PDB file of C-alpha atoms in Angstrom:
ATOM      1  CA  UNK A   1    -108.277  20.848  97.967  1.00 42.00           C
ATOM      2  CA  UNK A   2    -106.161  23.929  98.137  1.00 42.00           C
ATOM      3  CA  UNK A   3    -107.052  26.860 100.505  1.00 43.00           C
ATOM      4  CA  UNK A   4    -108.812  29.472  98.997  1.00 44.00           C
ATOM      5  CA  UNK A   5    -110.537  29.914  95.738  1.00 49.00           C
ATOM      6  CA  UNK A   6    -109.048  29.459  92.371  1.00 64.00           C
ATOM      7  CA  UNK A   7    -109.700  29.642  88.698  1.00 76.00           C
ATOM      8  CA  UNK A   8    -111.534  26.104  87.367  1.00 86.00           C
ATOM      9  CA  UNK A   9    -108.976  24.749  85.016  1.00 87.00           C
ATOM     10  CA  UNK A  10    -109.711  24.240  81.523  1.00 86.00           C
ATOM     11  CA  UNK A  11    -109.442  20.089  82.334  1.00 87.00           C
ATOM     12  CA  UNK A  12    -111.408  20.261  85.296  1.00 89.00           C
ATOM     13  CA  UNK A  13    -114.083  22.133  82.870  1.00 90.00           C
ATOM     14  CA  UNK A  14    -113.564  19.157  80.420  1.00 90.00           C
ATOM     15  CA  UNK A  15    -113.954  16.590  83.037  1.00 90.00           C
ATOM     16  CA  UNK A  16    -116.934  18.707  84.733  1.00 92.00           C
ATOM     17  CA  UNK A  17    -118.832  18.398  81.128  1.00 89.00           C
ATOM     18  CA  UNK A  18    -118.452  14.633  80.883  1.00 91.00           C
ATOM     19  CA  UNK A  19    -119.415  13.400  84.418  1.00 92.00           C
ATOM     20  CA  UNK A  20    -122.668  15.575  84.032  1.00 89.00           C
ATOM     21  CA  UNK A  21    -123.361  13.835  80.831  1.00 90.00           C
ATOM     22  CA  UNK A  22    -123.458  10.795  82.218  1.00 90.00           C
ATOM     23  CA  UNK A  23    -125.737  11.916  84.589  1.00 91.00           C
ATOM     24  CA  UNK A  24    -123.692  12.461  87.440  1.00 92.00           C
ATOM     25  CA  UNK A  25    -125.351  15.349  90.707  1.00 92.00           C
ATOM     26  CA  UNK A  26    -123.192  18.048  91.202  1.00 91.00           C
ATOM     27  CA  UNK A  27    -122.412  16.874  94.322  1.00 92.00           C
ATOM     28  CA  UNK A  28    -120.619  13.741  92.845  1.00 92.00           C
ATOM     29  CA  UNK A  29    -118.919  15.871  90.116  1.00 92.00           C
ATOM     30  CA  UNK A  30    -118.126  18.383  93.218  1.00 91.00           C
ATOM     31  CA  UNK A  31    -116.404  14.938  94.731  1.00 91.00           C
ATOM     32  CA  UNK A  32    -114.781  13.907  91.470  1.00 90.00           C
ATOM     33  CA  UNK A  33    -113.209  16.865  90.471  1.00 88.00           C
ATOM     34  CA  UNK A  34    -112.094  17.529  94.171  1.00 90.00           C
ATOM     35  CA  UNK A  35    -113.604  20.567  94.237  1.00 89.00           C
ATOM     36  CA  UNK A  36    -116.497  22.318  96.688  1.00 89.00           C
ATOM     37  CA  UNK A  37    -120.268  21.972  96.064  1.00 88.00           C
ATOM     38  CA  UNK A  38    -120.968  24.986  95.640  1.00 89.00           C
ATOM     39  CA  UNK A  39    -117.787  25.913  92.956  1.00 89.00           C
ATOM     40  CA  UNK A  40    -119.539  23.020  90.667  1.00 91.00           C
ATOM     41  CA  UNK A  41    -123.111  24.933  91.020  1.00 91.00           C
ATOM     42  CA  UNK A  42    -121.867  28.145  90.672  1.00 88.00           C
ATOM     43  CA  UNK A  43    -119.714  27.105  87.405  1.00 90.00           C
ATOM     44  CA  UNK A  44    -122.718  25.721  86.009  1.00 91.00           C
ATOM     45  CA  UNK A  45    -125.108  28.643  86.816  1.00 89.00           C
ATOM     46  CA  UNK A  46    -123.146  30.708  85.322  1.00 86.00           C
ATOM     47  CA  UNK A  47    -121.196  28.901  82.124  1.00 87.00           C
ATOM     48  CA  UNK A  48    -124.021  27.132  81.206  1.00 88.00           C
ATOM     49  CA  UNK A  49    -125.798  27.644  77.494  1.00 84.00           C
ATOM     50  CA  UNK A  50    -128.471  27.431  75.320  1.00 83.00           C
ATOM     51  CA  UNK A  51    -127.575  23.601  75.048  1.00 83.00           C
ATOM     52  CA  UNK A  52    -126.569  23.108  78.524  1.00 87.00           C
ATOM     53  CA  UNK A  53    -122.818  22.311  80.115  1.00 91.00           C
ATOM     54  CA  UNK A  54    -120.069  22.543  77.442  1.00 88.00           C
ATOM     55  CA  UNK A  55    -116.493  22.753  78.826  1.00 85.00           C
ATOM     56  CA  UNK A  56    -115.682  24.793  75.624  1.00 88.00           C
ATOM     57  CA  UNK A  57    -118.607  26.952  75.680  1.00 89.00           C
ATOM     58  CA  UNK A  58    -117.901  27.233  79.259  1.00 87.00           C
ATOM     59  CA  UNK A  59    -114.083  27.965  78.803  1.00 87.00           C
ATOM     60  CA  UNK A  60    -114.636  30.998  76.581  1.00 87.00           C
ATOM     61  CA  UNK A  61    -117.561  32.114  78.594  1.00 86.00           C
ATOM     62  CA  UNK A  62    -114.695  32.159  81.767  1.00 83.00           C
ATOM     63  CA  UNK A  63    -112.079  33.856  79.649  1.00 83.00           C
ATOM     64  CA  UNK A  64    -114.600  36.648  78.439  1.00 81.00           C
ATOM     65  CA  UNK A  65    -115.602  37.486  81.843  1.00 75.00           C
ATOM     66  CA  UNK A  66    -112.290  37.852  82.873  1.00 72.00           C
ATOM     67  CA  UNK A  67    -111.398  40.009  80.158  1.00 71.00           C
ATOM     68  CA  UNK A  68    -114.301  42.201  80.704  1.00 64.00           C
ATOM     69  CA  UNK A  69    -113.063  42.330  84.317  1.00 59.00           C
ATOM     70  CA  UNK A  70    -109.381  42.869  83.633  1.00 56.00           C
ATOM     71  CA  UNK A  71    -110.295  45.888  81.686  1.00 51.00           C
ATOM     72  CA  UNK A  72    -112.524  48.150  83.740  1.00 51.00           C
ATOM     73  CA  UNK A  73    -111.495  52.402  84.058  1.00 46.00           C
ATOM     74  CA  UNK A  74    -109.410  52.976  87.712  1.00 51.00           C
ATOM     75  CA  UNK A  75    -108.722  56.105  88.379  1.00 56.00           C
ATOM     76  CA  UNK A  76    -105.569  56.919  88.369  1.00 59.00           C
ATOM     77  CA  UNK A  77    -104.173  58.410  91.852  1.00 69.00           C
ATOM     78  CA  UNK A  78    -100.865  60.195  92.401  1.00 73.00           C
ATOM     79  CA  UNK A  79     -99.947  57.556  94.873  1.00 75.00           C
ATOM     80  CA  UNK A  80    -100.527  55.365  92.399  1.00 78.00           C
ATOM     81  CA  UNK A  81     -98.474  56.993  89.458  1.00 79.00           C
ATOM     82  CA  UNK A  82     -95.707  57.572  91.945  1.00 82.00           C
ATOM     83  CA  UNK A  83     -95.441  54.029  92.414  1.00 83.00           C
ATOM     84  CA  UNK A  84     -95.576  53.061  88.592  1.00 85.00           C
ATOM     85  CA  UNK A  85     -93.368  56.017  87.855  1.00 85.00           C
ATOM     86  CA  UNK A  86     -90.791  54.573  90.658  1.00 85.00           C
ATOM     87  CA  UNK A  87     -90.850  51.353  89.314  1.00 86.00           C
ATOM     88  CA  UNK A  88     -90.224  52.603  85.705  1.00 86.00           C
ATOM     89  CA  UNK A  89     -87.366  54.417  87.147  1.00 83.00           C
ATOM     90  CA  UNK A  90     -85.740  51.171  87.816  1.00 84.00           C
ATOM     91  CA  UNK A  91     -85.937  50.023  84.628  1.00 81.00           C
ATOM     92  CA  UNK A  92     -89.547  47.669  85.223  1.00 87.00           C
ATOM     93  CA  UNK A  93     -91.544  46.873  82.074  1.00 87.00           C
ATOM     94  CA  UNK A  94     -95.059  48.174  82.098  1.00 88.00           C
ATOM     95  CA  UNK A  95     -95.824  44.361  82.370  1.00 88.00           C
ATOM     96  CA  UNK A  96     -94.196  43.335  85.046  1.00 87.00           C
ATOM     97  CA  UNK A  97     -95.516  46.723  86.559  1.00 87.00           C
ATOM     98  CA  UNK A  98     -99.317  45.405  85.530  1.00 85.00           C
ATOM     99  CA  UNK A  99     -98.065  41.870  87.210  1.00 84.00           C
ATOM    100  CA  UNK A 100     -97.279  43.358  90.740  1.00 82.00           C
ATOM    101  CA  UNK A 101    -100.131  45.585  91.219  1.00 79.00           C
ATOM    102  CA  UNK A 102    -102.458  42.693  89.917  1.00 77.00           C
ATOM    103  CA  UNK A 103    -100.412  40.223  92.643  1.00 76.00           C
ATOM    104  CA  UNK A 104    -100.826  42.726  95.218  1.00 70.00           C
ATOM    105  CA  UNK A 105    -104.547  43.272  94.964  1.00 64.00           C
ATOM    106  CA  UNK A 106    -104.303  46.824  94.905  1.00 60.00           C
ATOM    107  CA  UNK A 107    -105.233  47.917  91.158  1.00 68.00           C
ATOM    108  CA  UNK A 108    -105.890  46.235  87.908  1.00 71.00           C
ATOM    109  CA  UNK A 109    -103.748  48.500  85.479  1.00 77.00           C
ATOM    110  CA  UNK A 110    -103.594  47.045  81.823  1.00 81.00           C
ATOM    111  CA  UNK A 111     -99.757  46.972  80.412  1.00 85.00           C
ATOM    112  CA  UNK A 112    -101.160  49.398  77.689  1.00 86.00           C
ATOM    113  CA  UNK A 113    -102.999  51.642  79.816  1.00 83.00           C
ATOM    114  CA  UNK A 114     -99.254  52.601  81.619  1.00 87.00           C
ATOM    115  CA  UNK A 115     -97.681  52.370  77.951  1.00 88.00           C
ATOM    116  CA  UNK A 116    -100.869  55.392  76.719  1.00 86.00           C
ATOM    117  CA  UNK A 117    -100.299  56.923  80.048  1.00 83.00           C
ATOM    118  CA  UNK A 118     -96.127  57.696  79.027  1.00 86.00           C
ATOM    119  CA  UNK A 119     -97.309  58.413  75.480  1.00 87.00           C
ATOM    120  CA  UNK A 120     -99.495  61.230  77.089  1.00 84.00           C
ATOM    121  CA  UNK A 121     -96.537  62.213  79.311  1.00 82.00           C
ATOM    122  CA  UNK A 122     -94.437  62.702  76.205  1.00 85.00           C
ATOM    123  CA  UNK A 123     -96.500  64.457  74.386  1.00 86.00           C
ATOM    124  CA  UNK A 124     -96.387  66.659  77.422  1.00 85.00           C
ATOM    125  CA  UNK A 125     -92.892  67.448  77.117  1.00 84.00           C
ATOM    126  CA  UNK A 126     -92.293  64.218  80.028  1.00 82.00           C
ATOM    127  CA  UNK A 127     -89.132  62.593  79.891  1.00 83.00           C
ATOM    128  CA  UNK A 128     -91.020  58.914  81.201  1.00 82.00           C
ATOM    129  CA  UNK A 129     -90.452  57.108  78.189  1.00 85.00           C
ATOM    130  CA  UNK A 130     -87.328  57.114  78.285  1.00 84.00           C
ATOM    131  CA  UNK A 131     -87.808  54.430  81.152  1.00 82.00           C
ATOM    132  CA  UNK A 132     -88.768  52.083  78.452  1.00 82.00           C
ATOM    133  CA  UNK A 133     -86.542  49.711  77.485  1.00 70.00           C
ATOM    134  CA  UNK A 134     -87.670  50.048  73.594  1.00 65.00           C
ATOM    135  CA  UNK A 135     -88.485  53.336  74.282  1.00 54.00           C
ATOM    136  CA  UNK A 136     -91.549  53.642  72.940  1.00 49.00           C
ATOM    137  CA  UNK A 137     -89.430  52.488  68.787  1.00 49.00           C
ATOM    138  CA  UNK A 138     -91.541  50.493  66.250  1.00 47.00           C
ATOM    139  CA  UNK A 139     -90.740  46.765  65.697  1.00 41.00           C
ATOM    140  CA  UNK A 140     -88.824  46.685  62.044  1.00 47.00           C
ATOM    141  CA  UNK A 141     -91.469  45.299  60.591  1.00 41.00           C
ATOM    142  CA  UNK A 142     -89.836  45.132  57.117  1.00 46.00           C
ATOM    143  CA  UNK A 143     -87.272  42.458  58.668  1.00 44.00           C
ATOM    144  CA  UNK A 144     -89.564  40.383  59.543  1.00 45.00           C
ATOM    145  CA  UNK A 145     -90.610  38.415  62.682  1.00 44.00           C
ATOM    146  CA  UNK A 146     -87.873  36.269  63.167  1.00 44.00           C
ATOM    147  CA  UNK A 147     -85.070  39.238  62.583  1.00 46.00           C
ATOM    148  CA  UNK A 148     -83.701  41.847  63.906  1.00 46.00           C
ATOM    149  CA  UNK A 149     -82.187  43.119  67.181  1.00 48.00           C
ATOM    150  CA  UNK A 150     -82.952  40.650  70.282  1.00 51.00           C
ATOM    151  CA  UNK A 151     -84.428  37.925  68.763  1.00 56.00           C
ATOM    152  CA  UNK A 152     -84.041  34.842  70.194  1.00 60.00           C
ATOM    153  CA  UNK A 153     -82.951  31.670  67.966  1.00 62.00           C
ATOM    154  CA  UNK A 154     -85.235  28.900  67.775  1.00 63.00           C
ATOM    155  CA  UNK A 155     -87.785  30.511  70.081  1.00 64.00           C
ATOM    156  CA  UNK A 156     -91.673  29.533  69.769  1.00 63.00           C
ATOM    157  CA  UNK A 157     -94.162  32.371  68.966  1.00 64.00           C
ATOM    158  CA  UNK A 158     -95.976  33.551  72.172  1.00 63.00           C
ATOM    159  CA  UNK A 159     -99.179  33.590  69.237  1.00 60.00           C
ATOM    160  CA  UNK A 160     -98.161  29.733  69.973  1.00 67.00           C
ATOM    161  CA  UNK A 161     -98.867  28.943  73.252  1.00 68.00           C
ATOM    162  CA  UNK A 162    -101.599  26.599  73.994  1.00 73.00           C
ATOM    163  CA  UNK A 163    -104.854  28.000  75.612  1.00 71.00           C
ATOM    164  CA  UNK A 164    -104.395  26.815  78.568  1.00 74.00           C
ATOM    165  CA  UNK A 165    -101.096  29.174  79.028  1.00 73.00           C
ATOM    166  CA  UNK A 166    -102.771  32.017  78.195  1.00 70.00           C
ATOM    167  CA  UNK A 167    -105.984  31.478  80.148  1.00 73.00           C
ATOM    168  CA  UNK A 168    -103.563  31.282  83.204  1.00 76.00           C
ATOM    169  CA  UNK A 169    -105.288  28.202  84.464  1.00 78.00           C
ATOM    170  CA  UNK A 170    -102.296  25.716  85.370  1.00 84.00           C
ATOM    171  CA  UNK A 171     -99.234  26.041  87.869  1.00 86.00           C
ATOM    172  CA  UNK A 172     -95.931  25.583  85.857  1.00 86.00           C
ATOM    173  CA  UNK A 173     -96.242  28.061  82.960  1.00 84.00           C
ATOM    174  CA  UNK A 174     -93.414  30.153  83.306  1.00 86.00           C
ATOM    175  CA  UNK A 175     -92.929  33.650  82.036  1.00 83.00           C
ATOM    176  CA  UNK A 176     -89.242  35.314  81.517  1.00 83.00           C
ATOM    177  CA  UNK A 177     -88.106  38.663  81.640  1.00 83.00           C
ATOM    178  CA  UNK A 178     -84.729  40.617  81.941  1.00 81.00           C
ATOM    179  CA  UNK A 179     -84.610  44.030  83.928  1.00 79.00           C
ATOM    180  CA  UNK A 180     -81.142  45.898  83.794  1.00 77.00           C
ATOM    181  CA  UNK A 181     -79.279  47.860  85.776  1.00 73.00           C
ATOM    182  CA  UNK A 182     -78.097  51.552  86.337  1.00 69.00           C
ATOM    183  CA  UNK A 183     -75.753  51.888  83.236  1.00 67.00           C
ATOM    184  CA  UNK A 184     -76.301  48.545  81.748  1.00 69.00           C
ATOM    185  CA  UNK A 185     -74.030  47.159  84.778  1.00 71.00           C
ATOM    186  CA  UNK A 186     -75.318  43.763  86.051  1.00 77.00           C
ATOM    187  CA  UNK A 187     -78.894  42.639  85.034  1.00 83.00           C
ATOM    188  CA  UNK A 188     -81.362  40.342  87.023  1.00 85.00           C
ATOM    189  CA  UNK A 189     -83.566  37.494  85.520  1.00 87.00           C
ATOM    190  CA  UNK A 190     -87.307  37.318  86.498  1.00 88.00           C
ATOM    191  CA  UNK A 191     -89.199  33.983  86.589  1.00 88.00           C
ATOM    192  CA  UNK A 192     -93.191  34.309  87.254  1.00 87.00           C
ATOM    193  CA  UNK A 193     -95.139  31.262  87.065  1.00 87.00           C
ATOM    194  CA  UNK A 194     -98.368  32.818  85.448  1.00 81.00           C
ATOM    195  CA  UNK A 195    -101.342  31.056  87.518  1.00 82.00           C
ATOM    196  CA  UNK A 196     -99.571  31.058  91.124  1.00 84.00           C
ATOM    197  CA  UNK A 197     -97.541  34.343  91.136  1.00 83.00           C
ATOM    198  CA  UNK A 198     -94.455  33.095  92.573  1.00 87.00           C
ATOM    199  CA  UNK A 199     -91.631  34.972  91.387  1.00 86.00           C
ATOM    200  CA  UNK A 200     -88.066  34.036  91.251  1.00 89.00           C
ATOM    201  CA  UNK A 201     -85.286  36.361  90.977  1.00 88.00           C
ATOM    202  CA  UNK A 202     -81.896  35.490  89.995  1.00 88.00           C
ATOM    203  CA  UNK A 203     -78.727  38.199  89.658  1.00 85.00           C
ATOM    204  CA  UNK A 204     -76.401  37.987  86.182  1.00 83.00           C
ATOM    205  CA  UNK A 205     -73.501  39.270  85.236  1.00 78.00           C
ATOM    206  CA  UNK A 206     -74.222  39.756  81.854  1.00 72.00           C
ATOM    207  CA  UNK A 207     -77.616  40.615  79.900  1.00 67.00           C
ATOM    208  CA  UNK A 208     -76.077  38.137  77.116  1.00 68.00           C
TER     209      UNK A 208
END
């Protein structure tokens, strides 16, 4: 069992819902699904329905909660925005901004709470969003999803991805990101597997 608590996976939800319908204690399903005692009660208690266990029911029950979590009001400090406003200075997206605050444990800062936050600033007369790599420019919408400017050939809708990916529940989902340099010289490639946070960082010579 690994150190620490994590997330119930959507499978260990699924295989949670069919040992208790066959009557199983949740100190057996605890032993099945390699998990502790009291994660099985506690997952129970509180994804349980009208009708009982259901790993689905239970799934989107999860997923809600954390949403509801994920987007609570922080106030916004100047220690804070100085570190945001740093790492927008070096070319960071607000989402891999979002990313390391969440890793750290510091803040939970939406993506589009720093992306209102520069809209503010140029309103303002602030110079922040030119940070942004778009810089703050509408998708063409008139050429269509799979044109224009940067897209990638053959790539798979992120509207795609299987639930599991986006509930963040399994190690080896990877996401990909570019950040470039001071004059578009050199660029680095960012690998962050979504569920365990490890981040891997490779330097290119080209953005190509």
């Amino acid at each position: 069992m690994p150190s620490g608590y994590h997330h119930l996976t959507c499978e260990e939800r699924c295989q949670i819902g069919v040992l208790k319908t066959r009557g199983y204690s949740l100190r057996a399903i605890a032993r099945e699904v390699n998990r502790s005692h009291t994660t099985i009660a506690r997952e129970v208690r509180r994804n349980s329905g009208d009708r009982g266990y259901r790993f689905k029911q239970a799934e989107r029950t999860a997923q809600e909660r954390r949403r509801r979590a994920s987007s609570r009001c922080w106030k916004m400090t100047a220690v804070l925005w100085a570190l945001i406003e740093g790492l927008l200075r070096l070319a960071w997206s607000p989402e891999q901004i979002a990313g390391r605050l969440r890793r750290e444990g510091s803040v939970l800062v939406s993506p589009e709470w720093i992306y209102h936050y520069i809209r503010q600033d140029r309103k303002a007369g602030g110079i922040l969003w030119r940070c942004l790599r778009r810089r703050g420019k509408k998708p063409n919408v008139k050429a269509g999803r799979d044109q224009g400017r940067g897209c990638i050939p053959n790539r798979v809708d992120i509207a795609a991805r299987p639930a599991c990916v986006a509930a963040k529940a399994r190690v080896g989902d990877w996401e990909a990101d570019t950040m470039i340099g001071k004059g578009h010289r050199g660029a680095l490639v960012t690998l962050v597997d979504r569920m365990s946070k490890l981040v891997l960082i490779q330097r290119v010579t080209r953005k190509q």
